[in-house]
PDB file of C-alpha atoms in Angstrom:
ATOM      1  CA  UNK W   4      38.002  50.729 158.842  1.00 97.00           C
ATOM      2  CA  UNK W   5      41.270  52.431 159.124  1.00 97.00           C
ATOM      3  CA  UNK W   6      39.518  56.064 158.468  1.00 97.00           C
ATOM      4  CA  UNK W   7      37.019  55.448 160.851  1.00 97.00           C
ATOM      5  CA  UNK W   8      39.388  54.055 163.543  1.00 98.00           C
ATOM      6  CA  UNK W   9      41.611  57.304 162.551  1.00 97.00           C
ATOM      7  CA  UNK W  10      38.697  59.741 162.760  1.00 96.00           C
ATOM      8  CA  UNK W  11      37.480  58.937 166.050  1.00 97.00           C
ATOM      9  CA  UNK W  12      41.170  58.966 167.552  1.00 96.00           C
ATOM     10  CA  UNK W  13      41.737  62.457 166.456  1.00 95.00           C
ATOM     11  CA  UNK W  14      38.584  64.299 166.343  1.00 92.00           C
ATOM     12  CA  UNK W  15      37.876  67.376 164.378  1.00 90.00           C
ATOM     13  CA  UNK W  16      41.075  66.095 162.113  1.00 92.00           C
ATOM     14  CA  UNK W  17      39.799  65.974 158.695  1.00 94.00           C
ATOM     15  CA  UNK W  18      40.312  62.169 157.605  1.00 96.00           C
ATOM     16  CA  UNK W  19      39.822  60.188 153.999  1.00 96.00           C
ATOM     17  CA  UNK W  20      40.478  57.560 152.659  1.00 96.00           C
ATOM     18  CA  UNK W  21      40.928  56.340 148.859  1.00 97.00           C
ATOM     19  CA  UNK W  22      42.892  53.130 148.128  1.00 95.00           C
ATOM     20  CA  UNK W  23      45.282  52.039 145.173  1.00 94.00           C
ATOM     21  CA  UNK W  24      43.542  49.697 143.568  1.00 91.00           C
ATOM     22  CA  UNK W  25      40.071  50.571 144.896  1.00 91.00           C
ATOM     23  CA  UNK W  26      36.531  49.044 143.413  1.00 90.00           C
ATOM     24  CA  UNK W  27      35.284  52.754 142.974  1.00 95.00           C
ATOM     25  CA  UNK W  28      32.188  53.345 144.096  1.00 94.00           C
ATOM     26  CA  UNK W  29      31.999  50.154 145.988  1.00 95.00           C
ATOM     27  CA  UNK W  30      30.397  50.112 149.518  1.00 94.00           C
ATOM     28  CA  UNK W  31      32.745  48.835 152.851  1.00 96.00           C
ATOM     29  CA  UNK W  32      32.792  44.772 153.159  1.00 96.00           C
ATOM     30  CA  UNK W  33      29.756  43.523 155.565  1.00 96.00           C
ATOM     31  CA  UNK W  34      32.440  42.373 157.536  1.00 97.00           C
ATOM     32  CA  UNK W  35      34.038  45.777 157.533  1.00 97.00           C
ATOM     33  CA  UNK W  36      30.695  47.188 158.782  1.00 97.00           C
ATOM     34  CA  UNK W  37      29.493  44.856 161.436  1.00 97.00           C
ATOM     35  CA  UNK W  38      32.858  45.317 163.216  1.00 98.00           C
ATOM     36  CA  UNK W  39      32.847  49.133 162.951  1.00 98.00           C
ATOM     37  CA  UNK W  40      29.051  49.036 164.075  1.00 97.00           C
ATOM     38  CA  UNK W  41      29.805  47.159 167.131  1.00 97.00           C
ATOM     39  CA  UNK W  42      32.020  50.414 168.213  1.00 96.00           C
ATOM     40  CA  UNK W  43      30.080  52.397 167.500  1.00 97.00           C
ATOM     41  CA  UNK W  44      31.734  53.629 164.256  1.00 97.00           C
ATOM     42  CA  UNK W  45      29.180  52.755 161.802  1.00 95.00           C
ATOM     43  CA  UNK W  46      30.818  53.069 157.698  1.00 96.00           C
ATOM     44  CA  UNK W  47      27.343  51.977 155.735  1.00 95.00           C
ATOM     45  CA  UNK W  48      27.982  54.970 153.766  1.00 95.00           C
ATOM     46  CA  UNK W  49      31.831  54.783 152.999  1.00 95.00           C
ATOM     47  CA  UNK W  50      32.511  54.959 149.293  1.00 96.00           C
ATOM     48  CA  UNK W  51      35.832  53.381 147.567  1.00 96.00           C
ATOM     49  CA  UNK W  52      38.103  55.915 145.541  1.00 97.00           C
ATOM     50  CA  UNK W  53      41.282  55.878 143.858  1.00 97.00           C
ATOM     51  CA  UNK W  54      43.999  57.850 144.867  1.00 97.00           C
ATOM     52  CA  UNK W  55      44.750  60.542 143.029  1.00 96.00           C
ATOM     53  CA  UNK W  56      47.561  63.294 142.953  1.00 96.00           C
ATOM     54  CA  UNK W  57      45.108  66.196 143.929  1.00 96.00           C
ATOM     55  CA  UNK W  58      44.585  63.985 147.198  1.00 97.00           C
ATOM     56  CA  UNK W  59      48.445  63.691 147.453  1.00 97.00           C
ATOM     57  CA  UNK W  60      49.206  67.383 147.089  1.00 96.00           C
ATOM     58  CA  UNK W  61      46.334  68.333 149.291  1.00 96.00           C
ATOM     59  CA  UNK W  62      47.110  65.608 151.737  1.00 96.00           C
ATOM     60  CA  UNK W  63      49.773  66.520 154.908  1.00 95.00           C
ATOM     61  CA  UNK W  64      49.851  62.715 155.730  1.00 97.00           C
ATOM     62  CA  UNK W  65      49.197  59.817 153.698  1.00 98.00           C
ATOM     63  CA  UNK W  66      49.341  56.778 155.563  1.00 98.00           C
ATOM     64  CA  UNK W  67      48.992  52.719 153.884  1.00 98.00           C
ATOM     65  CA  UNK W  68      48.317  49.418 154.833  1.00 98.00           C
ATOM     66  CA  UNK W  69      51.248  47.791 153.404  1.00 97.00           C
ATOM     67  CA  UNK W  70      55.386  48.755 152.500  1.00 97.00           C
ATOM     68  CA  UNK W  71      54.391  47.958 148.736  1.00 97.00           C
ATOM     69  CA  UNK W  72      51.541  50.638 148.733  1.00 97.00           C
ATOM     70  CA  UNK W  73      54.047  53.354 149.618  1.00 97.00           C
ATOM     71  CA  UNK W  74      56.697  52.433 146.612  1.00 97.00           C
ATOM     72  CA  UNK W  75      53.351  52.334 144.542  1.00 97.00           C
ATOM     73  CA  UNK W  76      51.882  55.615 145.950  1.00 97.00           C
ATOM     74  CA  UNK W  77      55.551  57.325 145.621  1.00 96.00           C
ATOM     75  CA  UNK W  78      56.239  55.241 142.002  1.00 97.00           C
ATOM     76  CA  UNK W  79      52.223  56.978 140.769  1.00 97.00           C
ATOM     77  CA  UNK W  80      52.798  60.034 142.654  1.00 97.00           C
ATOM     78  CA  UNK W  81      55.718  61.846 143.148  1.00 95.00           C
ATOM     79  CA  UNK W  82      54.251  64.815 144.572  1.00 93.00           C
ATOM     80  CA  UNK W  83      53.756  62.585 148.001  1.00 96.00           C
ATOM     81  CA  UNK W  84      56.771  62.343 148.589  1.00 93.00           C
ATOM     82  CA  UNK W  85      57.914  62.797 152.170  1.00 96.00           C
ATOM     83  CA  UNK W  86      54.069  62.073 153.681  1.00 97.00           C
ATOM     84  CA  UNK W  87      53.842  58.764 152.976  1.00 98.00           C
ATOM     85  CA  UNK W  88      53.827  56.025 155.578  1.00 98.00           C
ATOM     86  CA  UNK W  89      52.622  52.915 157.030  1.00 98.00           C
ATOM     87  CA  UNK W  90      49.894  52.947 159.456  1.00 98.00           C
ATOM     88  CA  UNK W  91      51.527  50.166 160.994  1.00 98.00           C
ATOM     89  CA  UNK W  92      55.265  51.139 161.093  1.00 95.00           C
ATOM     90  CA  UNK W  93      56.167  51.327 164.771  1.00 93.00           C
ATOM     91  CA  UNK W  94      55.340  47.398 164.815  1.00 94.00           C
ATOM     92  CA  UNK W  95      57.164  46.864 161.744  1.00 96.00           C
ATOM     93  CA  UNK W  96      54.417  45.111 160.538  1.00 97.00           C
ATOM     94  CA  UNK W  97      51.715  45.201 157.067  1.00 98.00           C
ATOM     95  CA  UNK W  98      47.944  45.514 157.373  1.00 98.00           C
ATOM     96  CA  UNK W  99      47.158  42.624 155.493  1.00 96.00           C
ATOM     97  CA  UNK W 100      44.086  43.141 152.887  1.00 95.00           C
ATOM     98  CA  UNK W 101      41.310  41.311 154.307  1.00 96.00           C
ATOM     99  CA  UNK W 102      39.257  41.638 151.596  1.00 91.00           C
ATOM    100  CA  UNK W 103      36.955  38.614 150.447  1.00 90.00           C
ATOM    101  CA  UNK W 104      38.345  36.808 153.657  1.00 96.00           C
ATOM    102  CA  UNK W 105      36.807  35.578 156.960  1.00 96.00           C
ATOM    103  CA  UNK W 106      35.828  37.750 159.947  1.00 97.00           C
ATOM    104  CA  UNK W 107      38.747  36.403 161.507  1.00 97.00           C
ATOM    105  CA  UNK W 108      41.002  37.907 158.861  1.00 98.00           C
ATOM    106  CA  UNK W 109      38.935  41.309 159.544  1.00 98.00           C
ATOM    107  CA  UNK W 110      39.512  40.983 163.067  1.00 98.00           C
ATOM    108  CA  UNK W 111      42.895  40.490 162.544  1.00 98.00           C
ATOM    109  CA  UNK W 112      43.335  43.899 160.518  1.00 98.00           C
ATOM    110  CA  UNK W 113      41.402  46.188 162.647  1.00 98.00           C
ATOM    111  CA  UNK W 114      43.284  44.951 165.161  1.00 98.00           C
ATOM    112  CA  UNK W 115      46.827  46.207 163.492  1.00 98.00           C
ATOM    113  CA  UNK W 116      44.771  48.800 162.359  1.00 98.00           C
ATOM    114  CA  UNK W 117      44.289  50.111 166.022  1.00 98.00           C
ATOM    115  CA  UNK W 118      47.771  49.612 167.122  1.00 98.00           C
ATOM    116  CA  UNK W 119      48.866  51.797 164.040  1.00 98.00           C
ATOM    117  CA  UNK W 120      46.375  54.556 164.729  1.00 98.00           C
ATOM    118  CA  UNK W 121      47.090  54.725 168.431  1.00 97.00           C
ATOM    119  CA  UNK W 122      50.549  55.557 167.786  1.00 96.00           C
ATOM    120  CA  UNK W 123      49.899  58.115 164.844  1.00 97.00           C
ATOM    121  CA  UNK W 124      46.847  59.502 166.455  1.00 95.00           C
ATOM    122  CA  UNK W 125      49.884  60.137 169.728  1.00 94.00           C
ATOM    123  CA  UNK W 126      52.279  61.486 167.235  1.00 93.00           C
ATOM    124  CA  UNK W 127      49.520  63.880 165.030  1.00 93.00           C
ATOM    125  CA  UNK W 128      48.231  64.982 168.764  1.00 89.00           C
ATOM    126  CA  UNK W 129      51.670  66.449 169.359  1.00 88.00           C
ATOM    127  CA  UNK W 130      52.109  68.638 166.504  1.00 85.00           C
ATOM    128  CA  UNK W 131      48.078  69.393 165.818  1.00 77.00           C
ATOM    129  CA  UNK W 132      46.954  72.899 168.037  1.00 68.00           C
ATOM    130  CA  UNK W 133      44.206  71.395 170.730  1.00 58.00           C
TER     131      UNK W 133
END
């Protein structure tokens, strides 16, 4: 959700996502995709992928859902260092995973999710030539 939320925020930035502790090859949650649908944002064909240091070196921001996803990222991959952060950081807040949860709980992320990407997508808008 978060790329997709990201994506349309800042168009023509190039956006991925990969997670670390993904189901590779594993298709967004039907809750995931109803909610994006319903924007307009459709994900049917997002992918899961693992994070991996050729995404962190090639990466100029890497941002998580949760504090303990940036000591992993920086504990797996050193090479991130400096460009990691929390979508949500501003609010001082996680993303909680809503994985295998309600649409409540999905509601509930996108939701943080938006806040986060509204103040990134501000920040990248800045520094990123129009």
């Amino acid at each position: 959700m978060a790329e997709g939320v990201m994506r349309a925020a800042v168009p023509g930035l190039a956006v991925s996502s990969a997670g670390t502790h993904a189901l590779v090859g594993a298709g967004a949650d039907d809750s995931a995709r109803t909610l994006m649908r319903e924007r307009g944002l459709p994900i049917d064909g997002h992918r899961a992928r693992q994070l991996d240091a050729q995404m962190c070196r090639e990466a100029d921001l890497i941002l998580v859902m949760e504090a303990a996803q940036r000591q992993l990222v920086h504990q797996r991959h050193p090479e991130a260092t400096g460009k990691v952060f929390r979508l949500t950081e501003q609010l001082r807040v996680d993303v909680p995973d809503p994985y295998r949860r309600t649409l409540a709980s999905f509601q509930t992320a996108l939701a943080l999710i938006d806040q986060g990407t509204e103040a990134w997508a501000e920040r990248i808008s800045r520094v990123t030539p129009s």
